[in-house]
Coordinates of C-alpha atoms and ligand atoms in Angstrom, one line a residue:
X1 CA -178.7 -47.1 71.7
X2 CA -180.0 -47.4 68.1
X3 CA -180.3 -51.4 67.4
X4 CA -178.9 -52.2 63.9
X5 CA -179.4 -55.6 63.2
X6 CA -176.6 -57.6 61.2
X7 CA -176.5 -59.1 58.0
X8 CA -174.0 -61.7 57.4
X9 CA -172.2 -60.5 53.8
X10 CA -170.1 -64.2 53.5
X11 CA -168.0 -66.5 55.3
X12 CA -164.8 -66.5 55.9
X13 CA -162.2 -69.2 54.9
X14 CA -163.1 -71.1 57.9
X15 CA -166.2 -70.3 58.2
X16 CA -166.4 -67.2 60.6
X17 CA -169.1 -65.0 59.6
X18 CA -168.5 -61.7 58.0
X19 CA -171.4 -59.3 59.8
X20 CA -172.6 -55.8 58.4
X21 CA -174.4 -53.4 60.7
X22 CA -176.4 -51.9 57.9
X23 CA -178.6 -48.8 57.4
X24 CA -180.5 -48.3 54.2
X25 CA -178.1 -48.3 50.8
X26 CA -176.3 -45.9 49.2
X27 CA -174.9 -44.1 52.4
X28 CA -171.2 -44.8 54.2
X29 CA -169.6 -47.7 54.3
X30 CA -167.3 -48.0 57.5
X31 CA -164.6 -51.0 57.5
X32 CA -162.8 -52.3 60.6
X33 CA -160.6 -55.4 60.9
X34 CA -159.2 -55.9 57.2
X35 CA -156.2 -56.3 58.9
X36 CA -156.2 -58.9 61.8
X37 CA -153.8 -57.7 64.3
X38 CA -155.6 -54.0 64.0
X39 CA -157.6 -54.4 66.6
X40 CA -158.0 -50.5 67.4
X41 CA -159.7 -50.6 64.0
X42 CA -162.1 -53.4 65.0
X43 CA -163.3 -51.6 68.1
X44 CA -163.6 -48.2 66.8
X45 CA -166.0 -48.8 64.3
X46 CA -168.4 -51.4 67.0
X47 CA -167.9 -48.3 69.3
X48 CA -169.8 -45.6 66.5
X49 CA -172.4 -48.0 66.7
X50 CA -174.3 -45.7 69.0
X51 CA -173.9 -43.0 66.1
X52 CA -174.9 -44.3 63.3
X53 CA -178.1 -43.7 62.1
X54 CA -179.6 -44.2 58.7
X55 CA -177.6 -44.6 55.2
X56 CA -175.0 -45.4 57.8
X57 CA -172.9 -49.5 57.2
X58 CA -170.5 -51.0 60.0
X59 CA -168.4 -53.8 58.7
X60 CA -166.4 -54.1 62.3
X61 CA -164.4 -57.3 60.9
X62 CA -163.7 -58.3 57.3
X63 CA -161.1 -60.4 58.3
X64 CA -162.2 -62.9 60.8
X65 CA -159.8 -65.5 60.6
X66 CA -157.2 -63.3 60.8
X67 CA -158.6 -61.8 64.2
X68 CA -159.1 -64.7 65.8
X69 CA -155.3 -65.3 65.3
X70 CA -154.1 -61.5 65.8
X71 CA -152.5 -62.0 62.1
X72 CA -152.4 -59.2 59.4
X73 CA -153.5 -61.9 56.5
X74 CA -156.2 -64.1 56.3
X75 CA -156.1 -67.9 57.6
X76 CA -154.4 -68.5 54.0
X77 CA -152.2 -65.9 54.3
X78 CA -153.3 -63.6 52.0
X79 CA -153.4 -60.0 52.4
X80 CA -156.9 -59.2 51.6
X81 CA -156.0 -55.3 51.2
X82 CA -153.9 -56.4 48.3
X83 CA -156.4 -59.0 46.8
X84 CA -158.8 -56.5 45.0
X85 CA -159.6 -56.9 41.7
X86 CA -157.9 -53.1 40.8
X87 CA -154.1 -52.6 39.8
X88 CA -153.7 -55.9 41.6
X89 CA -150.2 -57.6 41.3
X90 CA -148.7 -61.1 42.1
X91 CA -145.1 -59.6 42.7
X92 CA -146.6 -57.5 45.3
X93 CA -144.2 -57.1 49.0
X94 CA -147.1 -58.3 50.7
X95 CA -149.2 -61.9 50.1
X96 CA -151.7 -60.8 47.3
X97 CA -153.0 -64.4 47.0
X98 CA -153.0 -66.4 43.7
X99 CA -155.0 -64.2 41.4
X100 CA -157.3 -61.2 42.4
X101 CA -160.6 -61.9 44.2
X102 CA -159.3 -65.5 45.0
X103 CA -160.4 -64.7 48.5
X104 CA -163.9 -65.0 49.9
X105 CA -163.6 -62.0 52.7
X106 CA -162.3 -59.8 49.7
X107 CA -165.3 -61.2 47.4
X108 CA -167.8 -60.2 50.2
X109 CA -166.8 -57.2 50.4
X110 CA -167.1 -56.5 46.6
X111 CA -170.1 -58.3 46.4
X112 CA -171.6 -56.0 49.3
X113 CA -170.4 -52.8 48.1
X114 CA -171.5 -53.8 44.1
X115 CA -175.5 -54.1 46.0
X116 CA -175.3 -51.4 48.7
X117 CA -173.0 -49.0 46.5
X118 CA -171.9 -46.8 48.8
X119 CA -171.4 -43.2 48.3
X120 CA -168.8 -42.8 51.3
X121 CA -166.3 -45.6 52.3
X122 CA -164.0 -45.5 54.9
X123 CA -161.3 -48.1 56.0
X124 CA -159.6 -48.2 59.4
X125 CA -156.0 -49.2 59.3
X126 CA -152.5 -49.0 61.4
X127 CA -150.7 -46.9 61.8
X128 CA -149.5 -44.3 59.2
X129 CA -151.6 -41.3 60.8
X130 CA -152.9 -40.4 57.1
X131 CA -156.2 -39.3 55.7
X132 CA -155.6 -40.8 51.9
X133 CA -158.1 -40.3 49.8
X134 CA -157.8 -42.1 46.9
X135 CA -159.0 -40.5 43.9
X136 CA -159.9 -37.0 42.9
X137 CA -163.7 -37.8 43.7
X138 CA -162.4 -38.4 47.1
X139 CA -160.9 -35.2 48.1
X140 CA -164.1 -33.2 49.9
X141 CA -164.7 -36.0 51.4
X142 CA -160.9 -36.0 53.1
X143 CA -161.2 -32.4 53.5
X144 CA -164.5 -32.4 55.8
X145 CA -163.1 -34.9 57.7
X146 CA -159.3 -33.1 58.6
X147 CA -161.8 -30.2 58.9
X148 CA -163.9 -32.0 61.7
X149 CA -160.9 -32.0 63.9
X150 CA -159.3 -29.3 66.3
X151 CA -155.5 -28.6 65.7
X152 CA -154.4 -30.6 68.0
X153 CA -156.6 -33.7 66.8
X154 CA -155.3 -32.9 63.8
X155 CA -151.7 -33.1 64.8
X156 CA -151.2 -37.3 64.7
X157 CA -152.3 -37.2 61.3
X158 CA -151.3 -36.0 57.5
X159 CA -153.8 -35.5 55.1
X160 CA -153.2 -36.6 51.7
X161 CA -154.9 -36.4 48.8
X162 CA -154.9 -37.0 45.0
X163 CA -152.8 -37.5 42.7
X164 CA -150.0 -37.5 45.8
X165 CA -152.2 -40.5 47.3
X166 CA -152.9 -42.1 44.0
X167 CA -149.4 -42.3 42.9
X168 CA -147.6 -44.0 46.4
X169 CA -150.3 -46.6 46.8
X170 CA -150.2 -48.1 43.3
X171 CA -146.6 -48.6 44.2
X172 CA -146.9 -49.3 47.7
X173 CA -150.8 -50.9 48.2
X174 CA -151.0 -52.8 44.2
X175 CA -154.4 -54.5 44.9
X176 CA -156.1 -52.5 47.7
X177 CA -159.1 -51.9 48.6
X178 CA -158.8 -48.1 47.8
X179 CA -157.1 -48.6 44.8
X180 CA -160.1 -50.6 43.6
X181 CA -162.9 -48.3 44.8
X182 CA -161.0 -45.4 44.6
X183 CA -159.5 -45.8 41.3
X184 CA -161.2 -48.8 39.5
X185 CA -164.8 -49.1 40.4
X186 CA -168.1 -47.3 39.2
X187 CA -171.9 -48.1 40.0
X188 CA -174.0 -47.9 37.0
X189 CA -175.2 -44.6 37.1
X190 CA -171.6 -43.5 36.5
X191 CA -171.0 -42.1 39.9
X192 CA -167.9 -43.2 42.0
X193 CA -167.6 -43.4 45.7
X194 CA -165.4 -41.5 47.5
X195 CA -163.0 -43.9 49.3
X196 CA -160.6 -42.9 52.2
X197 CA -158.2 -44.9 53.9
X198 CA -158.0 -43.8 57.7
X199 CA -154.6 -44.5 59.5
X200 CA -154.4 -44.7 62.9
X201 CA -151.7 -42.4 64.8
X202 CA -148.9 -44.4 66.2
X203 CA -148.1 -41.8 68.8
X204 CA -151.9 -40.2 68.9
X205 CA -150.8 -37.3 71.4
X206 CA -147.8 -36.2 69.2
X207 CA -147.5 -34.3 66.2
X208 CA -146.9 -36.7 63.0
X209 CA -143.3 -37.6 62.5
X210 CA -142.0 -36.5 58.9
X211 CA -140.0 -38.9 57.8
X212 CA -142.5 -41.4 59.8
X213 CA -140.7 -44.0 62.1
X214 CA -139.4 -47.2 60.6
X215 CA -141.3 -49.2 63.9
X216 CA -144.6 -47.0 63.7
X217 CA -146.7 -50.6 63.7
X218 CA -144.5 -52.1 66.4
X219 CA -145.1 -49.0 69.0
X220 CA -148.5 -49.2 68.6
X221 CA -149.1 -52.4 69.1
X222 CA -146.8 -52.3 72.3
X223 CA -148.9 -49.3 73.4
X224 CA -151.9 -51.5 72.7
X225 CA -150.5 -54.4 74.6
X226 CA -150.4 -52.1 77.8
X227 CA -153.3 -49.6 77.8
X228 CA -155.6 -49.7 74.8
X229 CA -158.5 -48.0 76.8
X230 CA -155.7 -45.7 77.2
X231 CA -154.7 -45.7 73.1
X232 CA -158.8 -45.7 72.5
X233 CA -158.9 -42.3 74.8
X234 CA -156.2 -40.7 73.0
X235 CA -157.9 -41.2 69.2
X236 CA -161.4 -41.2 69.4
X237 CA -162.2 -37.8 69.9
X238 CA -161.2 -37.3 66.4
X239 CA -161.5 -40.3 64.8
X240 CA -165.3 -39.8 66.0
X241 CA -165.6 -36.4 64.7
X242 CA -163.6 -37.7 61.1
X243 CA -166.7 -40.5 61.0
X244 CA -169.4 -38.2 61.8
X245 CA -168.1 -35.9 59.5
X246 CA -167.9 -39.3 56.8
X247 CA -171.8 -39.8 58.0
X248 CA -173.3 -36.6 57.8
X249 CA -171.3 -35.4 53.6
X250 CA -173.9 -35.2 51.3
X251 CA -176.9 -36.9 53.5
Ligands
ZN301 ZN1 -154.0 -52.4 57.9

């Protein structure tokens, strides 16, 4: 196994460190744990530790506090995936916090990705089973990695791209991390990542439900409660071919 060595990025609001698995810059990001009761996220990106090599980060947890606890927010209750500093908005359904960046896990993360300026980032989330790509700069990017996958990998997910993907999360995700790096941020040389969000399949050996199921979150976390080696054994086939595929664009 390749040893990566961590670097702590910030602290948490009580104090938990926030660890990146980093290669050399300007490669892809990887982002586990935003979410604390994701834990599916958290362990899929420790597990492609043994695949990464190179211009290749692991952030396993951003949200610490909120793992420890198995809660979505952080220990204030914010949301950090709606506490970016990008179309952020304080009537938003979910805790955005009292202004953007009030949060340090969110400021981390900026303050990592502002230094290490990724040219690939991809988040791990529950349990829409999407490829959003959020915008147009992110689209090849989706595309190699719904390509990566058989058909029936394929099958637990949808793949959505710009301007379908732009348009629902400024309504639904105000304040996200993709809307900020998809949408809102560019390094200095003018270039902008590409920035995908990754949903997890609820049901990951069915074909996606259209319209999805109102309890998607709650029937995978009660698979998860049962047999997550089991959920793990389902999903990774292609969620490891969708990261490799993240890894190896335009290396
Ligand atoms: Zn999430």
């Amino acid at each position: 196994m390749k040893l990566i060595h961590p670097v702590v990025i910030g602290r948490s609001i009580e104090g938990r460190e926030i660890e990146v698995l980093a290669g050399v810059e300007g490669g892809t990001l990887l982002i586990g744990g935003i979410h604390g009761d994701e834990p599916a996220t958290i362990s899929l990106v420790r597990e492609f530790l043994p695949c990464a090599e190179g211009r290749v980060a692991l952030l396993p947890v951003l949200n610490p506090d909120g793992a420890a606890r198995g809660t979505r927010y952080n220990s204030r209750g914010v949301d950090l995936n709606r506490n970016f500093g990008f179309s952020w908005r304080a009537d938003s359904i979910e805790p955005p916090g009292p202004g953007p960046w009030s949060e340090p896990e969110s400021r981390a993360l900026r303050d990592f990705i502002l230094a290490w300026r990724p040219a690939r980032i991809v988040a791990l989330h529950w349990a829409l089973g999407e490829i959003d790509a959020d915008g147009a700069q992110s689209t090849p990017l989706a595309t190699a990695m719904w390509d990566a996958m058989s058909a029936s990998e394929r099958s637990p997910y949808r793949l959505r791209v710009t301007p379908e993907a732009g348009r629902d999360a400024v309504l639904e995700c105000p304040g996200s991390l993709g809307q900020w790096a998809g949408w809102g941020l560019a390094y200095p040389d003018g270039s902008r990542p590409a920035m995908i969000t990754l949903e997890l399949p609820h049901e990951p050996v069915a074909a996606r439900a259209e319209p999805l199921p109102e309890d998607h979150v709650q029937t995978v976390r009660a698979r998860w409660a049962r047999d997550a080696e089991g959920y793990l054994a389902d999903v990774r086939g292609g969620i490891g071919k969708m990261l490799r595929a993240a890894c190896a664009a335009g290396m």
